[in-house]
Coordinates of C-alpha atoms in Angstrom, one line a residue:
Chain A
X157 CA -7.3 -46.1 5.3
X158 CA -5.9 -44.9 8.6
X159 CA -3.3 -42.9 6.6
X160 CA -5.9 -41.0 4.5
X161 CA -7.7 -39.9 7.6
X162 CA -4.4 -38.9 9.2
X163 CA -3.6 -36.8 6.0
X164 CA -7.0 -35.2 6.0
X165 CA -6.7 -34.3 9.6
X166 CA -3.3 -32.7 9.0
X167 CA -4.7 -30.8 6.1
X168 CA -7.4 -29.3 8.2
X169 CA -4.8 -28.4 10.9
X170 CA -2.6 -26.8 8.2
X171 CA -5.4 -24.7 6.9
X172 CA -6.5 -23.7 10.3
X173 CA -3.1 -22.6 11.5
X174 CA -2.4 -21.0 8.1
X175 CA -5.6 -19.0 8.5
X176 CA -4.3 -17.6 11.8
X177 CA -0.9 -16.7 10.3
X178 CA -2.6 -15.1 7.3
X179 CA -4.8 -13.0 9.5
X180 CA -1.8 -11.8 11.5
X181 CA 0.4 -11.3 8.5
X182 CA -2.0 -9.2 6.5
X183 CA -1.9 -6.3 9.1
X184 CA 1.9 -6.3 9.0
X185 CA 1.9 -6.4 5.2
X186 CA -0.6 -3.6 4.7
X187 CA 1.2 -1.2 7.0
X188 CA 4.6 -2.1 5.5
X189 CA 3.2 -1.8 1.9
X190 CA 2.3 1.8 2.5
X191 CA 4.7 3.1 5.1
X192 CA 7.8 0.7 4.7
X193 CA 7.3 0.3 8.5
X194 CA 7.8 -3.2 10.0
X195 CA 5.4 -2.8 12.9
X196 CA 6.8 -5.2 15.5
X197 CA 4.2 -3.9 17.9
X198 CA 1.6 -5.8 15.9
X199 CA 2.2 -8.9 18.1
X200 CA 1.7 -6.8 21.2
X201 CA -1.6 -5.6 19.7
X202 CA -2.6 -9.2 19.6
X203 CA -1.7 -9.6 23.2
X204 CA -3.9 -6.6 24.1
X205 CA -6.7 -8.1 22.1
X206 CA -6.5 -11.4 24.0
X207 CA -6.6 -9.4 27.3
X208 CA -9.6 -7.4 26.1
X209 CA -11.4 -10.7 25.3
X210 CA -10.4 -12.3 28.7
X211 CA -11.5 -9.3 30.8
X212 CA -14.8 -9.1 28.8
X213 CA -15.5 -12.8 29.4
X214 CA -14.5 -12.5 33.1
X215 CA -17.1 -9.8 33.4
X216 CA -19.6 -12.5 32.2
X217 CA -20.5 -10.6 29.1
X218 CA -22.0 -12.7 26.3
X219 CA -19.5 -14.0 23.8
X220 CA -20.6 -11.9 20.8
X221 CA -20.4 -8.7 22.9
X222 CA -17.0 -9.8 24.3
X223 CA -15.8 -10.3 20.7
X224 CA -17.2 -6.9 19.7
X225 CA -15.4 -5.2 22.6
X226 CA -12.2 -7.0 21.8
X227 CA -12.3 -6.0 18.1
X228 CA -13.3 -2.4 18.7
X229 CA -10.8 -2.0 21.6
X230 CA -8.0 -3.4 19.5
X231 CA -8.8 -1.2 16.5
X232 CA -8.8 1.9 18.9
X233 CA -5.4 0.9 20.3
X234 CA -4.1 0.4 16.7
X235 CA -5.4 3.8 15.7
X236 CA -3.9 5.5 18.7
X237 CA -0.6 3.8 18.1
X238 CA -0.6 5.2 14.5
X239 CA -1.6 8.7 15.5
X240 CA 0.7 9.0 18.5
X241 CA 3.8 7.0 17.6
X242 CA 4.0 6.5 13.8
X243 CA 2.5 9.6 12.2
X244 CA 5.0 12.1 13.8
X245 CA 7.9 10.1 12.4
X246 CA 6.5 9.5 9.0
X247 CA 9.3 10.2 6.4
X248 CA 12.0 9.5 9.0
X249 CA 14.6 6.8 8.1
X250 CA 13.2 3.2 8.2
X251 CA 15.4 2.3 11.2
X252 CA 13.8 5.0 13.3
X253 CA 10.4 3.6 12.5
X254 CA 11.5 0.1 13.3
X255 CA 12.9 1.2 16.7
X256 CA 9.7 3.1 17.4
X257 CA 7.7 -0.1 16.8
X258 CA 9.9 -1.9 19.4
X259 CA 9.3 1.0 21.8
X260 CA 5.6 0.9 21.2
X261 CA 5.7 -2.9 21.9
X262 CA 7.5 -2.3 25.2
X263 CA 4.9 0.3 26.2
X264 CA 2.0 -2.0 25.4
X265 CA 3.7 -4.9 27.3
X266 CA 4.5 -2.9 30.4
X267 CA 1.2 -1.1 30.3
X268 CA -0.6 -4.5 30.4
X269 CA 1.7 -5.8 33.1
X270 CA 1.0 -2.7 35.2
X271 CA -2.8 -3.0 34.7
X272 CA -2.9 -6.7 35.5
X273 CA -0.8 -6.1 38.7
X274 CA -3.1 -3.3 39.7
X275 CA -6.1 -5.5 39.2
X276 CA -4.3 -8.2 41.1
X277 CA -4.6 -10.7 38.3
X278 CA -2.1 -13.5 38.2
X279 CA 0.4 -13.8 35.3
X280 CA 0.1 -16.0 33.3
X281 CA -3.6 -15.5 33.3
X282 CA -5.7 -18.5 32.5
X283 CA -7.9 -17.7 29.4
X284 CA -11.5 -18.4 30.2
X285 CA -13.0 -21.5 28.5
X286 CA -15.3 -20.7 25.7
X287 CA -17.9 -23.4 25.3
X288 CA -18.3 -23.4 21.5
X289 CA -14.6 -23.2 20.9
X290 CA -13.6 -26.1 23.2
X291 CA -13.9 -29.8 22.5
X292 CA -13.6 -31.5 19.1
X293 CA -15.7 -31.9 16.0
X294 CA -15.9 -35.5 14.9
X295 CA -16.4 -36.1 11.1
X296 CA -16.6 -39.8 11.1
X297 CA -13.2 -41.1 12.2
X298 CA -11.6 -37.7 11.9
X299 CA -11.6 -35.6 15.0
X300 CA -10.6 -32.0 14.8
X301 CA -10.5 -29.5 17.6
X302 CA -13.4 -27.1 17.2
X303 CA -11.1 -24.1 17.5
X304 CA -9.3 -25.2 14.4
X305 CA -12.4 -25.5 12.4
X306 CA -13.6 -22.1 13.6
X307 CA -10.1 -20.6 12.7
X308 CA -10.3 -22.0 9.3
X309 CA -13.8 -20.6 8.6
X310 CA -13.1 -17.3 10.2
X311 CA -9.8 -16.9 8.3
X312 CA -11.4 -17.7 4.9
X313 CA -14.5 -15.5 5.5
X314 CA -12.4 -12.5 6.7
X315 CA -9.9 -12.8 3.9
X316 CA -12.6 -13.0 1.3
X317 CA -14.2 -9.9 2.8
X318 CA -10.8 -8.2 2.8
X319 CA -10.2 -9.0 -0.9
X320 CA -13.6 -7.7 -1.8
X321 CA -12.8 -4.5 0.1
X322 CA -9.5 -3.8 -1.6
X323 CA -10.8 -4.6 -5.1
X324 CA -14.3 -3.1 -5.1
X325 CA -14.3 -0.1 -2.8
X326 CA -12.7 3.2 -3.5
X327 CA -11.0 3.2 -0.2
X328 CA -9.5 -0.3 -0.8
X329 CA -8.3 0.8 -4.3
X330 CA -6.8 3.9 -2.7
X331 CA -5.0 1.7 -0.3
X332 CA -3.4 -0.4 -3.1
X333 CA -2.5 2.8 -4.9
X334 CA -0.8 4.2 -1.8
X335 CA 1.1 1.0 -1.4
X336 CA 2.5 1.3 -4.9
X337 CA 3.3 5.0 -5.0
X338 CA 2.5 7.3 -2.1
X339 CA 3.1 10.6 -4.0
X340 CA 1.2 9.6 -7.0
X341 CA -1.7 8.5 -4.8
X342 CA -1.7 12.0 -3.2
X343 CA -1.9 13.6 -6.6
X344 CA -5.1 11.5 -7.3
X345 CA -6.6 13.3 -4.3
X346 CA -6.3 10.4 -1.9
X347 CA -6.1 11.5 1.7
X348 CA -3.2 9.3 2.8
X349 CA -3.8 9.9 6.5
X350 CA -7.2 8.3 6.1
X351 CA -5.8 5.4 4.0
X352 CA -3.0 4.8 6.6
X353 CA -5.5 4.9 9.5
X354 CA -7.7 2.4 7.6
X355 CA -4.8 0.0 7.1
X356 CA -4.0 0.1 10.8
X357 CA -7.7 -0.4 11.7
X358 CA -8.2 -3.4 9.4
X359 CA -4.8 -4.9 10.4
X360 CA -5.7 -4.5 14.1
X361 CA -9.2 -5.9 13.7
X362 CA -7.9 -9.0 11.9
X363 CA -5.1 -9.4 14.4
X364 CA -7.7 -9.3 17.2
X365 CA -9.7 -12.2 15.7
X366 CA -6.5 -14.2 15.3
X367 CA -5.5 -13.3 18.8
X368 CA -8.7 -14.7 20.3
X369 CA -8.3 -18.0 18.5
X370 CA -4.6 -18.2 19.4
X371 CA -5.4 -17.5 23.0
X372 CA -8.0 -20.2 23.1
X373 CA -5.4 -22.7 21.9
X374 CA -2.6 -21.4 24.2
X375 CA -5.0 -21.4 27.2
X376 CA -3.1 -18.7 29.0
X377 CA -2.1 -15.1 28.6
X378 CA 1.1 -13.2 29.5
X379 CA 2.1 -9.6 28.5
X380 CA 4.9 -11.1 26.5
X381 CA 2.8 -13.6 24.5
X382 CA 2.9 -11.4 21.3
X383 CA 6.4 -12.2 20.4
X384 CA 5.9 -15.6 18.8
X385 CA 2.9 -14.6 16.7
X386 CA 4.5 -11.5 15.3
X387 CA 7.6 -13.4 14.4
X388 CA 5.5 -16.1 12.7
X389 CA 3.5 -13.4 10.9
X390 CA 6.7 -11.7 9.8
X391 CA 8.1 -15.0 8.5
X392 CA 4.8 -15.7 6.7
X393 CA 4.8 -12.3 5.1
X394 CA 8.4 -12.7 3.9
X395 CA 7.8 -16.2 2.5
X396 CA 4.8 -15.0 0.6
X397 CA 6.2 -11.7 -0.6
X398 CA 6.6 -8.9 1.8
X399 CA 4.4 -5.8 1.6
X400 CA 1.5 -7.2 -0.4
X401 CA -1.8 -8.6 1.0
X402 CA -1.7 -11.5 -1.4
X403 CA 1.8 -12.3 -0.3
X404 CA 0.8 -12.3 3.4
X405 CA -2.1 -14.6 2.7
X406 CA -0.2 -17.1 0.6
X407 CA 2.7 -16.9 3.0
X408 CA 0.4 -17.5 6.0
X409 CA -1.0 -20.7 4.5
X410 CA 2.4 -21.8 3.2
X411 CA 3.9 -21.4 6.7
X412 CA 0.9 -23.2 8.2
X413 CA 1.4 -26.1 5.8
X414 CA 5.1 -26.2 6.3
X415 CA 4.8 -26.4 10.1
X416 CA 2.1 -29.0 10.1
X417 CA 4.1 -31.0 7.5
X418 CA 7.2 -30.8 9.7
X419 CA 5.2 -31.9 12.7
X420 CA 3.4 -34.7 10.8
X421 CA 6.3 -36.3 8.9
X422 CA 8.6 -37.1 11.8
X423 CA 7.2 -40.2 13.5
X424 CA 5.4 -41.3 10.4
X425 CA 7.1 -44.6 10.6
X426 CA 5.3 -45.4 13.9
X427 CA 1.8 -44.9 12.6
X428 CA 2.1 -46.5 9.2
X429 CA -0.2 -49.6 9.1
X430 CA 1.9 -52.8 8.9
X431 CA 2.2 -54.1 5.4
X432 CA 1.9 -50.8 3.6
X433 CA 5.6 -50.4 3.1
X434 CA 8.3 -52.9 3.3
X435 CA 9.9 -53.5 6.8
X436 CA 13.2 -52.0 5.5
X437 CA 11.5 -48.7 4.6
X438 CA 9.6 -48.7 7.9
X439 CA 12.9 -49.2 9.8
X440 CA 14.5 -46.5 7.7
X441 CA 11.7 -44.0 8.5
X442 CA 11.8 -44.8 12.2
X443 CA 15.6 -44.3 12.3
X444 CA 15.9 -41.2 10.3
X445 CA 12.6 -39.5 10.9
X446 CA 11.9 -40.2 14.6
X447 CA 9.0 -38.4 16.3
X448 CA 11.5 -36.5 18.4
X449 CA 12.5 -34.4 15.3
X450 CA 9.3 -32.5 15.8
X451 CA 10.9 -30.4 18.5
X452 CA 13.2 -29.0 15.9
X453 CA 10.3 -27.8 13.8
X454 CA 11.0 -24.1 14.2
X455 CA 14.6 -24.6 13.3
X456 CA 13.5 -26.1 10.0
X457 CA 11.1 -23.3 9.5
X458 CA 14.0 -20.8 9.8
X459 CA 16.0 -22.9 7.3
X460 CA 13.1 -22.6 4.9
X461 CA 13.1 -18.8 5.5
X462 CA 16.8 -18.5 4.8
X463 CA 16.5 -20.6 1.6
X464 CA 13.6 -18.4 0.5
X465 CA 15.6 -15.2 1.1
X466 CA 18.6 -16.6 -0.7
X467 CA 16.8 -17.9 -3.8
X468 CA 13.6 -16.0 -4.1
X469 CA 13.8 -12.9 -2.0
X470 CA 10.6 -11.5 -3.6
X471 CA 8.6 -14.3 -2.0
X472 CA 6.2 -16.8 -3.5
X473 CA 4.0 -14.2 -5.2
X474 CA 6.5 -11.4 -5.4
X475 CA 8.2 -10.6 -8.6
X476 CA 11.9 -11.3 -8.8
X477 CA 14.3 -8.5 -8.0
X478 CA 15.7 -8.6 -11.4
X479 CA 12.4 -7.8 -13.0
X480 CA 11.8 -5.0 -10.6
X481 CA 15.0 -3.3 -11.5
X482 CA 14.2 -3.2 -15.2
Chain B
X101 CA -6.8 31.8 -11.7
X102 CA -3.4 30.9 -10.3
X103 CA -0.8 33.3 -8.9
X104 CA 2.6 32.5 -7.4
X105 CA 4.2 35.3 -5.4
X106 CA 7.9 35.2 -4.5
X107 CA 7.7 31.4 -3.8
X108 CA 10.8 29.9 -2.1
X109 CA 11.2 26.2 -1.8
X110 CA 14.1 24.2 -0.2
X111 CA 15.2 20.6 -0.5
X112 CA 17.0 20.4 2.9
X113 CA 19.6 23.2 2.6
X114 CA 19.3 23.5 -1.2
X115 CA 17.3 26.5 -2.4
X116 CA 15.3 25.0 -5.4
X117 CA 12.9 27.9 -6.0
X118 CA 14.4 31.4 -5.5
X119 CA 11.4 33.7 -5.4
X120 CA 9.3 32.5 -8.3
X121 CA 6.3 34.6 -9.3
X122 CA 4.0 33.7 -12.1
X123 CA 0.3 34.1 -13.0
X124 CA -2.1 32.1 -15.1
X125 CA -5.4 33.5 -16.2
X126 CA -8.6 31.5 -16.7
X127 CA -8.6 29.4 -19.9
X128 CA -4.9 30.2 -20.6
X129 CA -2.3 27.7 -21.6
X130 CA 1.0 28.8 -20.0
X131 CA 4.2 26.9 -20.5
X132 CA 7.3 26.8 -18.2
X133 CA 10.4 25.9 -20.1
X134 CA 14.0 25.5 -19.0
X135 CA 16.7 22.9 -18.8
X136 CA 17.1 20.0 -16.4
X137 CA 17.2 21.1 -12.8
X138 CA 15.9 24.6 -13.4
X139 CA 13.1 24.0 -10.9
X140 CA 10.1 23.4 -13.2
X141 CA 8.9 20.2 -11.6
X142 CA 9.5 21.7 -8.2
X143 CA 7.2 24.5 -9.1
X144 CA 4.5 22.1 -10.1
X145 CA 4.9 20.0 -7.0
X146 CA 4.7 23.1 -4.9
X147 CA 1.4 24.1 -6.5
X148 CA -0.1 20.7 -6.0
X149 CA 0.9 20.6 -2.4
X150 CA 3.5 17.9 -2.5
X151 CA 6.1 20.5 -1.4
X152 CA 5.7 23.3 1.1
X153 CA 7.2 26.7 0.3
X154 CA 9.3 28.2 2.9
X155 CA 8.2 31.7 1.9
X156 CA 5.8 33.3 -0.6
X157 CA 2.2 32.8 -1.4
X158 CA 0.2 30.8 -3.9
X159 CA -3.2 32.1 -4.7
X160 CA -5.8 29.9 -6.4
X161 CA -8.9 31.8 -7.4
X162 CA -7.9 34.3 -4.7
X163 CA -7.5 31.7 -2.0
X164 CA -4.2 31.0 -0.4
X165 CA -3.3 27.3 -0.9
X166 CA 0.4 27.1 0.1
X167 CA 0.8 24.4 2.8
X168 CA -2.6 22.9 2.0
X169 CA -2.5 19.1 1.7
X170 CA -2.5 17.6 -1.8
X171 CA -5.9 16.0 -1.6
X172 CA -7.5 19.2 -0.6
X173 CA -5.9 20.9 -3.6
X174 CA -7.2 18.2 -5.9
X175 CA -10.6 18.9 -4.3
X176 CA -10.3 22.5 -5.4
X177 CA -10.0 21.5 -9.0
X178 CA -6.2 21.2 -9.6
X179 CA -4.9 18.1 -11.2
X180 CA -1.2 17.3 -11.6
X181 CA 0.0 14.8 -14.2
X182 CA 3.5 14.1 -12.9
X183 CA 6.8 13.6 -14.6
X184 CA 7.5 10.0 -15.5
X185 CA 3.8 9.2 -15.7
X186 CA 3.7 7.5 -12.3
X187 CA 0.8 5.3 -13.2
X188 CA 0.0 2.4 -10.9
X189 CA 1.6 -0.5 -12.6
X190 CA 0.0 -3.2 -10.5
X191 CA -3.5 -1.8 -11.0
X192 CA -5.5 -2.2 -14.2
X193 CA -6.0 0.7 -16.7
X194 CA -9.6 1.1 -15.5
X195 CA -8.6 1.1 -11.8
X196 CA -6.0 3.8 -12.6
X197 CA -8.7 5.9 -14.2
X198 CA -11.1 5.3 -11.3
X199 CA -8.4 6.6 -8.9
X200 CA -8.3 9.8 -10.9
X201 CA -11.9 10.3 -10.0
X202 CA -11.5 9.1 -6.4
X203 CA -12.9 12.2 -4.8
X204 CA -16.0 12.5 -7.1
X205 CA -19.3 11.3 -5.9
X206 CA -21.3 11.7 -9.1
X207 CA -21.2 8.1 -10.4
X208 CA -22.9 9.0 -13.7
X209 CA -20.5 11.8 -14.4
X210 CA -17.5 9.6 -13.7
X211 CA -18.9 7.0 -16.1
X212 CA -19.4 9.7 -18.8
X213 CA -15.9 10.9 -18.3
X214 CA -14.5 7.4 -18.5
X215 CA -16.2 7.1 -21.9
X216 CA -14.8 10.5 -22.8
X217 CA -11.2 9.6 -22.2
X218 CA -11.7 6.2 -23.9
X219 CA -12.9 8.3 -26.9
X220 CA -9.7 10.4 -26.7
X221 CA -7.5 7.3 -26.5
X222 CA -9.4 4.2 -27.8
X223 CA -6.3 2.0 -27.1
X224 CA -7.0 2.5 -23.4
X225 CA -10.4 1.0 -23.8
X226 CA -9.0 -2.0 -25.5
X227 CA -6.5 -2.5 -22.6
X228 CA -8.8 -1.5 -19.7
X229 CA -8.5 -4.8 -17.9
X230 CA -4.7 -5.0 -18.4
X231 CA -2.3 -3.9 -15.6
X232 CA -0.7 -0.6 -16.1
X233 CA 2.8 -2.1 -16.1
X234 CA 2.0 -4.0 -19.4
X235 CA 1.4 -0.7 -21.3
X236 CA 4.0 0.8 -23.6
X237 CA 5.5 4.2 -22.8
X238 CA 3.1 6.1 -25.0
X239 CA 0.1 4.2 -23.7
X240 CA 1.3 5.0 -20.2
X241 CA 1.4 8.7 -21.0
X242 CA -2.1 8.5 -22.4
X243 CA -3.2 6.8 -19.3
X244 CA -1.5 9.4 -17.0
X245 CA -3.1 12.3 -18.9
X246 CA -6.5 10.6 -18.9
X247 CA -6.2 9.8 -15.2
X248 CA -5.5 13.5 -14.6
X249 CA -8.6 14.5 -16.5
X250 CA -10.8 12.1 -14.6
X251 CA -11.1 14.6 -11.7
X252 CA -12.5 17.1 -14.2
X253 CA -9.8 19.7 -13.4
X254 CA -10.2 23.4 -13.7
X255 CA -6.4 23.7 -13.7
X256 CA -4.3 21.0 -15.2
X257 CA -0.6 20.8 -14.4
X258 CA 1.3 18.8 -17.0
X259 CA 4.9 17.8 -16.3
X260 CA 6.9 16.7 -19.4
X261 CA 4.2 14.9 -21.3
X262 CA 6.4 14.3 -24.3
X263 CA 9.4 12.8 -22.4
X264 CA 10.7 9.6 -24.0
X265 CA 8.0 9.3 -26.5
X266 CA 8.3 8.6 -30.3
X267 CA 7.5 11.6 -32.5
X268 CA 4.1 10.2 -33.6
X269 CA 3.0 9.8 -30.0
X270 CA 4.2 13.2 -29.0
X271 CA 2.0 14.5 -31.7
X272 CA -1.0 12.5 -30.4
X273 CA -0.4 13.9 -26.9
X274 CA 0.0 17.5 -28.1
X275 CA -3.2 17.2 -30.2
X276 CA -5.0 16.2 -27.1
X277 CA -3.5 19.2 -25.2
X278 CA -4.7 21.5 -28.0
X279 CA -8.1 20.0 -27.8
X280 CA -8.2 20.6 -24.0
X281 CA -7.2 24.1 -24.6
X282 CA -10.0 24.6 -27.1
X283 CA -12.4 23.3 -24.4
X284 CA -11.1 26.1 -22.1
X285 CA -9.2 24.0 -19.6
X286 CA -6.6 26.1 -17.9
X287 CA -3.2 24.4 -18.4
X288 CA 0.3 24.9 -16.9
X289 CA 2.6 22.9 -19.1
X290 CA 6.2 22.1 -18.2
X291 CA 8.2 20.9 -21.2
X292 CA 11.8 20.4 -22.2
X293 CA 10.8 20.4 -25.8
X294 CA 10.6 24.2 -26.0
X295 CA 9.6 24.3 -29.7
X296 CA 6.5 22.2 -29.1
X297 CA 5.6 24.0 -26.0
X298 CA 5.9 27.5 -27.5
X299 CA 3.8 26.4 -30.5
X300 CA 0.9 25.4 -28.3
X301 CA 1.1 27.9 -25.5
X302 CA -0.4 31.4 -25.1
X303 CA 2.3 32.6 -22.8
X304 CA 5.6 31.3 -21.5
X305 CA 8.0 31.6 -18.6
X306 CA 11.7 30.6 -18.9
X307 CA 13.3 29.2 -15.8
X308 CA 17.0 29.0 -14.9
X309 CA 18.4 27.6 -11.7
X310 CA 15.3 28.3 -9.6
X311 CA 14.5 31.7 -11.1
X312 CA 12.1 33.0 -13.8
X313 CA 14.5 34.8 -16.2
X314 CA 12.1 35.6 -19.1
X315 CA 8.4 35.8 -19.7
X316 CA 6.0 36.9 -22.4
X317 CA 3.7 35.7 -25.1
X318 CA 4.8 32.4 -26.6
X319 CA 4.9 33.7 -30.1
X320 CA 7.3 36.5 -29.1
X321 CA 9.6 34.3 -27.0
X322 CA 9.9 31.9 -29.9
X323 CA 11.8 34.7 -31.7
X324 CA 13.7 35.9 -28.8
X325 CA 17.4 35.4 -29.7
X326 CA 18.4 34.1 -26.3
X327 CA 15.6 31.5 -26.3
X328 CA 16.4 30.6 -29.9
X329 CA 20.0 30.0 -29.0
X330 CA 19.5 28.2 -25.7
X331 CA 16.3 26.2 -26.1
X332 CA 15.5 26.0 -29.7
X333 CA 19.0 25.3 -31.0
X334 CA 18.8 27.6 -34.0

């Protein structure tokens, strides 16, 4: 039965990491959907969020207040970023927007570096321990880190709220319309500045929550920590189908599942209970899928990404290019 | 109701409107005819705020609106049904219609207008939960027109409503336009099918390469030899 528990545990891990990727990818996808802008500063926004949370907790604020400050602060930074950096270049070639997003990222990184130096904080900065997010939950023989369970729940709750927002509210509907046809949306009487600001605000808020959970797992903060998450979010969004919220969510969970699978399968030969498979198979697994393969996980992820781009560039939920051309 | 005075519009360095002036009175149906690239759609886009004129003024009920953003212009009561329908293919028929009324706060009025357009085009009611992309060309045009009506416009800008439609559907669309006219909606109609447009309109303007070259009552223009030769093919 060992194996069933192991599989269950990995499933929870997959869903929890998938939730984080989905939360991060949604912000990228919403902004890209409307503006055709790949906002690489999205990861740096997460870094800022983690610092907001850390400083609020260092000041001994209660956790809900610290989370509130983090979310509001990150949304403000996201809105300022849109207003100051992206709105003036709206309509410029895509490459200009992309380069601007790198510049914004650099400014956020160096700004954070400067402020932490001025405050004489070390880098990397240890993330404060949050009681209810540390330790493990034990469900019978299965033990899962609390932060994973919280990630899973937070991800599902927030994504359900988001889907209600985009399907039920007028503003959400306007957002989907703007993503499909910006000019036609304007002719409906939609204020696109408001819609774009909303997309940035929601994306920033979701990224902030993901950043907190990510920082708890990472345990430490640096001004450069945003790179890996934004890359993962980007991959997730591409795998799912770039530019749509559904694609970002599906891609997030697919990437989470893929990563956990790639971590869980190597070394499987070592944990199989004796007698479950024949010794030959066990030897085969130990030889060809050694635990050390785990360190190549990201390489396999990129292979999956390349295969996806080659054979289904529209992503899992995206329509095929051929259909779109008709 | 609407007046354009010497409006100049550029696409980059290309002068698309070269001093266009026209007027539309309350309750009038005015048509703008001309061949491809004459600047008819450009004129409509300039009125609805998608394009900014480089010179000239646009007066709507005496108020200058050139350079106002499109959503404010919709708020003033101008609705633009664009060329090529531009419906939201990934949204349902009903969501498309809801977007047409996105600025309205009177829920009951919106509901009543939804029933009104379903009355005009019953097929849309049947398909209201289908995504826009699954509709036929004719149904898409009905949806685009209905969507434009959902804001309860005082001035309706129609861009090529007959384009690419089978004759029977063209008739359906034009019957609806006649009905709107009878209800005293002010309409500016851009059409390549000059015969149809001149039949339904009160007055007409003829555009050529960014300029208004002729104007007058539609019934008169229909018998103008130059119009007959160029646009009616007789």
